[in-house]
Coordinates of C-alpha atoms and ligand atoms in Angstrom, one line a residue:
M1 CA -19.7 13.6 24.4
A2 CA -18.0 10.3 23.0
N3 CA -17.4 10.3 19.3
R4 CA -19.4 7.6 17.6
L5 CA -17.7 5.8 14.6
L6 CA -18.9 3.3 12.1
I7 CA -16.5 0.4 11.5
T8 CA -17.1 -1.6 8.5
G9 CA -15.5 -5.1 8.7
G10 CA -14.9 -4.6 12.5
A11 CA -15.3 -8.3 13.1
G12 CA -12.2 -9.0 11.0
F13 CA -8.6 -9.4 12.0
I14 CA -7.5 -6.0 12.0
G15 CA -10.9 -4.5 12.8
S16 CA -11.4 -6.5 15.8
H17 CA -8.0 -5.4 17.3
T18 CA -8.9 -1.9 16.4
C19 CA -12.3 -2.1 18.0
V20 CA -10.5 -2.9 21.4
V21 CA -8.2 0.1 21.2
L22 CA -11.1 2.5 20.2
L23 CA -13.6 1.2 23.1
E24 CA -10.8 1.5 25.7
Q25 CA -10.4 5.2 24.4
G26 CA -14.2 5.7 25.0
Y27 CA -15.6 5.8 21.5
E28 CA -18.9 4.3 20.8
L29 CA -18.8 2.0 17.8
V30 CA -21.2 0.6 15.2
V31 CA -19.6 -2.4 13.5
L32 CA -21.2 -3.5 10.2
D33 CA -19.9 -6.8 8.9
S34 CA -21.3 -9.5 6.5
F35 CA -19.4 -12.1 8.6
D36 CA -18.2 -13.6 5.2
N37 CA -14.6 -13.7 6.5
S38 CA -15.1 -13.5 10.3
S39 CA -17.3 -14.5 13.3
P40 CA -19.5 -12.6 15.5
V41 CA -17.7 -14.3 18.3
A42 CA -14.8 -11.8 17.7
S43 CA -17.0 -9.0 18.5
E44 CA -18.3 -10.6 21.8
R45 CA -14.8 -11.0 22.8
V46 CA -13.9 -7.5 22.0
R47 CA -16.6 -6.2 24.4
E48 CA -15.0 -8.7 27.1
L49 CA -11.5 -7.5 26.4
S50 CA -12.5 -3.7 26.6
G51 CA -14.9 -3.9 29.2
S52 CA -17.0 -1.8 27.1
Q53 CA -20.6 -2.4 26.1
A54 CA -20.5 0.7 23.5
L55 CA -20.3 -1.9 20.7
H56 CA -23.2 -2.4 18.4
V57 CA -23.0 -5.1 15.7
L58 CA -25.1 -5.3 12.6
K59 CA -24.9 -8.0 10.1
G60 CA -24.9 -7.0 6.5
D61 CA -23.1 -6.3 3.3
I62 CA -21.5 -2.8 2.4
R63 CA -22.7 -3.0 -1.2
N64 CA -26.4 -3.0 0.0
A65 CA -27.2 0.9 0.3
E66 CA -30.3 0.1 2.7
T67 CA -28.0 -1.8 5.0
V68 CA -25.4 0.9 5.2
N69 CA -28.1 3.5 5.7
Q70 CA -29.4 1.2 8.7
A71 CA -26.0 1.3 10.1
F72 CA -25.8 5.2 10.1
R73 CA -29.3 5.4 11.6
C74 CA -29.0 2.7 14.2
R75 CA -27.5 4.7 17.1
G76 CA -27.5 8.5 16.1
P77 CA -25.1 10.7 14.2
I78 CA -21.6 9.1 13.1
D79 CA -18.7 11.3 13.4
G80 CA -16.5 9.2 11.3
V81 CA -15.7 5.7 9.5
I82 CA -13.0 3.3 9.4
H83 CA -13.6 1.1 6.4
F84 CA -11.9 -2.3 6.9
A85 CA -14.7 -4.2 4.9
G86 CA -13.2 -6.0 1.9
L87 CA -11.5 -9.0 0.2
K88 CA -7.9 -9.4 0.3
A89 CA -6.6 -12.6 -1.2
V90 CA -4.4 -11.7 -4.2
G91 CA -4.7 -15.2 -5.9
E92 CA -8.6 -14.9 -5.5
S93 CA -8.6 -11.5 -7.2
V94 CA -6.7 -12.8 -10.2
A95 CA -9.2 -15.7 -10.4
N96 CA -12.2 -13.6 -9.7
P97 CA -11.7 -10.0 -10.6
L98 CA -15.2 -9.0 -10.8
L99 CA -15.8 -10.0 -7.3
Y100 CA -12.9 -7.9 -5.9
W101 CA -14.2 -4.8 -8.2
D102 CA -17.6 -5.3 -6.9
V103 CA -16.7 -5.7 -3.0
N104 CA -13.7 -3.5 -2.8
L105 CA -14.7 -0.6 -5.3
N106 CA -18.3 -0.9 -5.6
G107 CA -18.8 -1.5 -1.8
S108 CA -16.7 1.6 -0.9
R109 CA -18.7 3.8 -3.5
V110 CA -22.0 2.6 -1.7
L111 CA -20.5 3.6 1.5
A112 CA -19.2 7.0 0.5
A113 CA -22.5 7.8 -1.0
A114 CA -24.2 7.1 2.2
M115 CA -21.8 9.1 4.1
E116 CA -22.1 12.1 1.6
Q117 CA -25.9 12.0 2.0
R118 CA -25.5 12.6 5.8
S119 CA -22.4 15.0 5.6
C120 CA -20.4 12.4 7.4
R121 CA -17.1 13.0 5.5
T122 CA -14.3 11.8 7.8
L123 CA -13.0 8.4 6.8
V124 CA -10.1 6.0 7.2
F125 CA -9.5 3.5 4.5
S126 CA -7.5 0.1 4.5
S127 CA -5.1 0.4 1.6
T128 CA -2.1 -1.8 1.2
A129 CA 1.6 -1.9 0.5
T130 CA 0.8 -3.9 -2.6
V131 CA -0.2 -0.7 -4.5
Y132 CA 3.7 -0.3 -5.1
G133 CA 3.7 -3.3 -7.0
E134 CA 7.3 -4.7 -7.7
P135 CA 9.4 -1.6 -6.5
E136 CA 13.2 -1.4 -6.8
Q137 CA 14.0 1.4 -4.4
F138 CA 13.7 1.1 -0.7
P139 CA 12.4 2.1 1.8
L140 CA 9.1 2.8 0.3
R141 CA 7.8 6.3 0.5
E142 CA 4.3 7.6 0.0
D143 CA 5.5 9.3 -3.1
S144 CA 6.8 6.2 -4.6
P145 CA 4.8 5.4 -7.7
T146 CA 2.1 3.0 -7.5
A147 CA 2.0 0.3 -9.8
P148 CA -0.5 -2.5 -8.8
I149 CA 0.3 -5.9 -10.4
H150 CA -3.2 -7.7 -9.5
P151 CA -6.7 -6.8 -9.2
Y152 CA -6.7 -6.8 -5.6
A153 CA -4.1 -3.9 -5.6
Q154 CA -5.9 -2.2 -8.4
T155 CA -9.1 -1.9 -6.5
K156 CA -7.2 -0.4 -3.7
V157 CA -5.5 2.3 -5.9
A158 CA -8.9 3.1 -7.4
V159 CA -10.5 3.6 -4.0
E160 CA -7.7 5.9 -3.0
Q161 CA -8.2 7.8 -6.0
M162 CA -12.2 8.1 -5.5
L163 CA -11.4 9.3 -1.9
Q164 CA -8.9 11.9 -3.0
A165 CA -11.5 13.3 -5.5
L166 CA -14.0 13.6 -2.6
C167 CA -11.4 15.4 -0.6
R168 CA -10.8 17.9 -3.3
Q169 CA -14.4 18.3 -4.4
K170 CA -16.6 17.7 -1.4
N171 CA -14.5 18.8 1.5
W172 CA -13.9 15.3 2.9
R173 CA -11.1 14.4 5.5
V174 CA -9.6 11.1 4.4
A175 CA -6.6 8.9 5.5
S176 CA -5.6 6.0 3.1
L177 CA -3.4 3.8 5.5
R178 CA -1.1 1.5 3.4
Y179 CA -0.6 -1.4 5.7
F180 CA 2.5 -3.6 5.3
N181 CA 2.3 -7.0 6.7
P182 CA 0.1 -7.1 9.9
V183 CA 0.6 -10.2 12.1
G184 CA 0.4 -11.4 15.6
A185 CA -2.6 -11.2 18.0
H186 CA -3.9 -9.4 21.0
P187 CA -1.8 -10.4 23.8
S188 CA -4.5 -12.0 25.8
G189 CA -4.9 -14.7 23.1
R190 CA -8.8 -13.9 23.0
I191 CA -8.7 -12.4 19.4
G192 CA -6.4 -13.0 16.5
E193 CA -6.4 -14.0 12.9
D194 CA -8.6 -16.7 11.9
P195 CA -8.3 -17.9 8.3
L196 CA -10.7 -20.1 6.7
G197 CA -9.2 -23.4 5.4
I198 CA -5.4 -23.5 4.4
P199 CA -3.7 -20.1 5.4
N200 CA -2.5 -18.1 2.5
N201 CA -0.2 -16.0 4.6
L202 CA 3.0 -16.8 6.4
F203 CA 2.4 -16.2 10.0
P204 CA -0.8 -18.2 10.4
F205 CA 0.8 -21.0 8.4
I206 CA 3.8 -21.1 10.8
T207 CA 1.5 -21.2 14.0
Q208 CA -0.4 -24.0 12.3
V209 CA 2.8 -26.1 11.7
A210 CA 3.8 -25.3 15.2
A211 CA 0.5 -26.5 16.6
G212 CA 0.9 -29.7 14.6
R213 CA -2.2 -28.9 12.1
R214 CA 0.3 -28.8 9.3
S215 CA 3.4 -31.0 8.8
H216 CA 5.8 -28.2 7.5
L217 CA 6.2 -24.8 6.0
R218 CA 6.6 -24.6 2.3
I219 CA 9.0 -21.5 1.6
F220 CA 7.9 -20.1 -1.7
G221 CA 11.4 -19.5 -3.3
S222 CA 14.9 -19.0 -2.1
D223 CA 16.4 -17.5 -5.2
Y224 CA 15.1 -13.8 -4.7
P225 CA 17.7 -11.2 -5.0
T226 CA 17.7 -10.8 -1.2
P227 CA 20.5 -11.6 1.2
D228 CA 19.3 -15.1 2.1
G229 CA 17.3 -15.7 -1.1
T230 CA 13.9 -15.5 0.5
G231 CA 11.2 -12.9 0.3
I232 CA 11.4 -9.7 2.5
R233 CA 8.4 -8.1 4.0
D234 CA 7.8 -5.4 6.7
Y235 CA 5.9 -7.2 9.4
L236 CA 4.1 -5.2 12.1
H237 CA 2.2 -6.3 15.2
V238 CA -1.5 -6.1 14.7
M239 CA -1.8 -4.0 18.0
D240 CA 0.6 -1.6 16.7
L241 CA -1.7 -1.2 13.4
A242 CA -4.7 -0.9 15.7
E243 CA -3.1 2.1 17.5
A244 CA -2.2 3.6 14.2
H245 CA -6.0 3.7 13.5
S246 CA -6.9 5.3 16.7
A247 CA -4.0 7.9 16.1
T248 CA -5.4 8.5 12.6
I249 CA -9.0 8.8 13.4
S250 CA -8.2 11.2 16.3
H251 CA -6.0 13.3 14.1
L252 CA -8.6 13.5 11.1
L253 CA -11.5 14.5 13.4
K254 CA -9.2 17.7 14.2
Q255 CA -8.3 18.5 10.8
D256 CA -9.9 21.2 8.5
P257 CA -12.1 19.8 5.4
C258 CA -10.2 18.9 2.3
T259 CA -7.6 17.0 4.0
H260 CA -6.1 13.8 2.3
L261 CA -3.5 11.7 3.8
T262 CA -1.7 8.8 2.4
L263 CA 0.5 6.9 5.0
N264 CA 2.7 4.0 5.1
I265 CA 1.9 1.8 8.2
G266 CA 4.9 -0.5 8.8
T267 CA 8.1 -0.7 11.0
G268 CA 10.5 0.2 8.5
R269 CA 12.4 -3.0 9.1
G270 CA 12.2 -5.8 6.6
L271 CA 12.4 -9.5 7.6
S272 CA 13.0 -12.3 5.2
V273 CA 10.9 -15.6 5.6
L274 CA 14.0 -17.5 7.0
E275 CA 14.4 -14.7 9.6
V276 CA 10.8 -15.0 10.5
V277 CA 10.9 -18.8 10.9
R278 CA 14.1 -18.3 13.2
G279 CA 12.6 -15.8 15.1
F280 CA 9.4 -17.6 15.6
E281 CA 11.5 -20.8 16.7
Q282 CA 13.5 -18.5 19.3
A283 CA 10.3 -16.9 20.6
T284 CA 8.5 -20.2 21.4
G285 CA 11.4 -22.9 21.7
L286 CA 9.7 -24.8 18.9
T287 CA 11.2 -26.2 15.6
I288 CA 9.4 -25.3 12.2
P289 CA 10.2 -27.9 9.6
F290 CA 10.3 -26.4 6.1
E291 CA 11.0 -27.2 2.5
V292 CA 11.8 -24.7 -0.1
V293 CA 9.6 -24.7 -3.1
E294 CA 8.9 -22.7 -6.4
R295 CA 8.2 -19.2 -6.1
R296 CA 4.5 -18.3 -5.7
P297 CA 3.1 -16.5 -8.7
G298 CA 2.5 -13.0 -8.0
D299 CA 5.0 -12.6 -5.0
V300 CA 7.5 -9.8 -5.2
P301 CA 11.0 -10.0 -3.7
R302 CA 10.9 -7.2 -1.2
L303 CA 8.5 -4.7 0.4
E304 CA 9.7 -2.4 3.1
A305 CA 8.2 0.9 4.4
C306 CA 9.5 4.3 5.3
P307 CA 7.3 5.0 8.4
D308 CA 8.5 8.5 8.9
Q309 CA 5.4 10.2 7.5
A310 CA 3.2 8.5 9.7
E311 CA 5.4 9.5 12.8
M312 CA 5.6 13.0 11.6
T313 CA 1.7 13.3 11.0
L314 CA 0.5 11.2 13.9
G315 CA 3.1 10.8 16.3
W316 CA 2.7 7.1 15.8
R317 CA 5.5 4.6 15.5
A318 CA 5.4 0.8 15.8
K319 CA 6.7 -0.4 19.1
H320 CA 6.4 -4.3 19.2
S321 CA 9.2 -6.5 18.2
L322 CA 9.3 -9.7 16.1
L323 CA 9.6 -11.7 19.3
E324 CA 6.1 -10.2 20.6
M325 CA 4.5 -10.7 17.2
C326 CA 5.5 -14.6 17.5
R327 CA 4.7 -14.8 21.1
D328 CA 1.4 -13.3 20.7
G329 CA 0.4 -15.1 17.5
W330 CA 1.4 -18.3 19.1
T331 CA -0.6 -17.7 22.3
W332 CA -3.8 -17.0 20.2
Q333 CA -3.1 -20.2 18.2
Q334 CA -2.5 -22.3 21.3
A335 CA -5.7 -21.0 23.0
N336 CA -7.9 -21.3 19.8
P337 CA -6.7 -24.3 17.7
T338 CA -9.4 -24.0 15.3
G339 CA -10.1 -20.3 15.5
Y340 CA -13.4 -19.0 16.5
R341 CA -15.1 -22.1 15.3
S342 CA -14.1 -23.9 18.5
A343 CA -15.3 -21.1 20.7
A344 CA -18.2 -21.6 23.0
Ligands
LIG1 P1 -10.5 -9.8 7.2 O1 -11.0 -10.6 6.2 O2 -10.2 -10.5 8.5 O3 -11.6 -8.5 7.6 C1 -12.3 -7.8 6.7 C2 -13.7 -8.0 7.2 O4 -14.6 -7.5 6.3 C3 -14.4 -9.3 7.6 O5 -14.9 -9.4 8.8 C4 -15.4 -9.7 6.5 O6 -16.3 -10.5 6.9 C5 -15.8 -8.3 6.2 N1 -16.4 -8.1 4.8 C6 -15.9 -8.7 3.7 N2 -16.8 -8.4 2.6 C7 -17.8 -7.6 3.3 C8 -18.9 -6.9 2.5 N3 -19.1 -6.9 1.4 N4 -19.7 -6.2 3.5 C9 -19.4 -6.1 4.8 N5 -18.5 -6.9 5.3 C10 -17.6 -7.4 4.6 O7 -9.3 -9.0 6.8 P2 -8.3 -8.0 7.5 O8 -6.8 -8.6 7.5 O9 -8.8 -7.6 8.9 O10 -8.2 -6.8 6.4 C11 -9.0 -5.7 6.7 C12 -8.7 -4.6 5.5 O11 -7.3 -4.4 5.4 C13 -9.1 -5.1 4.1 O12 -9.8 -4.3 3.4 C14 -7.7 -5.6 3.6 O13 -7.7 -5.5 2.2 C15 -6.8 -4.6 4.1 N6 -5.5 -5.0 4.2 C16 -5.1 -6.2 4.9 C17 -3.9 -6.6 5.0 C18 -3.5 -7.8 5.6 O14 -2.3 -8.4 5.4 N7 -4.4 -8.5 6.6 C19 -2.9 -6.0 4.3 C20 -3.2 -4.8 3.8 C21 -4.5 -4.2 3.7
LIG2 N1 5.3 -17.4 2.1 C1 5.9 -18.7 2.2 N2 5.3 -19.6 2.4 C2 3.9 -19.5 2.8 C3 3.3 -18.1 2.8 C4 4.1 -17.1 2.4 O1 7.0 -18.7 2.0 O2 3.2 -20.6 3.2 C5 6.2 -16.1 2.0 C6 5.8 -15.3 0.8 O3 6.3 -15.8 -0.4 C7 6.3 -13.8 1.0 C8 6.1 -13.8 2.6 O4 6.0 -15.2 3.0 O5 7.7 -13.8 0.7 C9 5.0 -12.9 3.1 O6 3.8 -13.7 2.3 P1 2.3 -13.3 3.0 O7 1.3 -14.2 2.1 O8 2.3 -13.6 4.5 O9 2.1 -11.8 2.7 P2 2.2 -11.1 1.4 O10 3.2 -10.1 1.4 O11 2.2 -12.0 0.2 O12 0.7 -10.4 1.3 C10 0.1 -9.8 2.5 C11 -1.5 -9.9 2.3 C12 -2.0 -8.9 1.4 C13 -1.4 -7.6 1.8 C14 0.0 -7.4 1.9 C15 0.6 -6.3 2.2 O13 -2.0 -11.1 2.2 O14 -3.4 -8.8 1.4 O15 0.5 -8.5 2.7 O16 2.0 -6.2 2.0 F1 -1.8 -6.6 0.8

């Protein structure tokens, strides 16, 4: 019988791409999403892309215990949970820390309590490379010290610690995946990243400049201690990240109780902002006008993963190139100039 999974935040950017991969592999999915930062249209397109109807969508907030219980009751026993739901904007977390502690930590606690009540003790958690703060040694390994420098990353470290305790004391099986910078879109262009308002992140900003929605890119700082002076990140294709989730849940479901994995999910190859701009121009044949402005507060010079542990544990490694990330992100942008809001 197919495994049934609960996917919190399953209508979001990473969640929707992961749902396609899991449905194609025969899982039955219950998505719980408040749609605070996503659209139900994403889940409709996930059904269309996967050709599977085994996707059940509930609108609700993970902080509400009754809503979470309803998600567990709606189809029958849940074998495991992938927990994407949360807030992710660094600047917003500085401006409104209580909201971040509430949604990210308290939301995770409510979810974990409902799981414990049902003896559903297998969980994949969305953590982040920003838990490493402003590191000096590269590439980053999972045993590199965590030193979060803003409330967003602090909430992620706290949830990782809460989950570690559940593995030790309550026989849970947990993987905390520390994502580096997921970008791109499903190659069909049917699902992708759909930021509200002005994008915070580099990739959606570049695709909106390419589409003529914004006049030019502002590069935040060219005086970092990096070869060309712009910030370095480890960008990975969102489909590679989706595959990492399916490898992780299938691995966890076979493990003994008391398993806790912490895994970096990146390519191992850092790229500067200028390299990304040039890569996008090569992939699309377009020109991206830019100006260099002041550094953005809270940005670090460099984040770059050592992805070896994920390969050793899961047999997973990122496969897609920068060219594919740019091409697929651009396909999505062109087909959906205003994201899901333009969708019929
Ligand atoms: P996203 O905003 O597209 O997806 C998050 C989803 O959670 C959205 O659909 C949103 O509506 C939902 N949600 C938010 N609050 C909720 C609540 N209280 N109850 C129920 N649903 C709620 O973001 P994403 O990029 O897909 O990120 C998914 C997860 O990965 C997040 O936890 C994020 O912190 C983490 N992460 C993202 C990145 C990145 O660069 N995108 C990097 C590292 C970690
Ligand atoms: N950048 C610009 N101009 C822009 C946007 C970004 O120059 O308009 C630069 C940034 O200064 C940085 C790089 O592009 O050097 C990447 O910035 P992003 O905003 O795309 O990504 P971040 O690394 O700042 O943060 C992202 C997510 C976090 C997540 C983190 C994991 O926003 O939620 O990746 O590494 F935790």
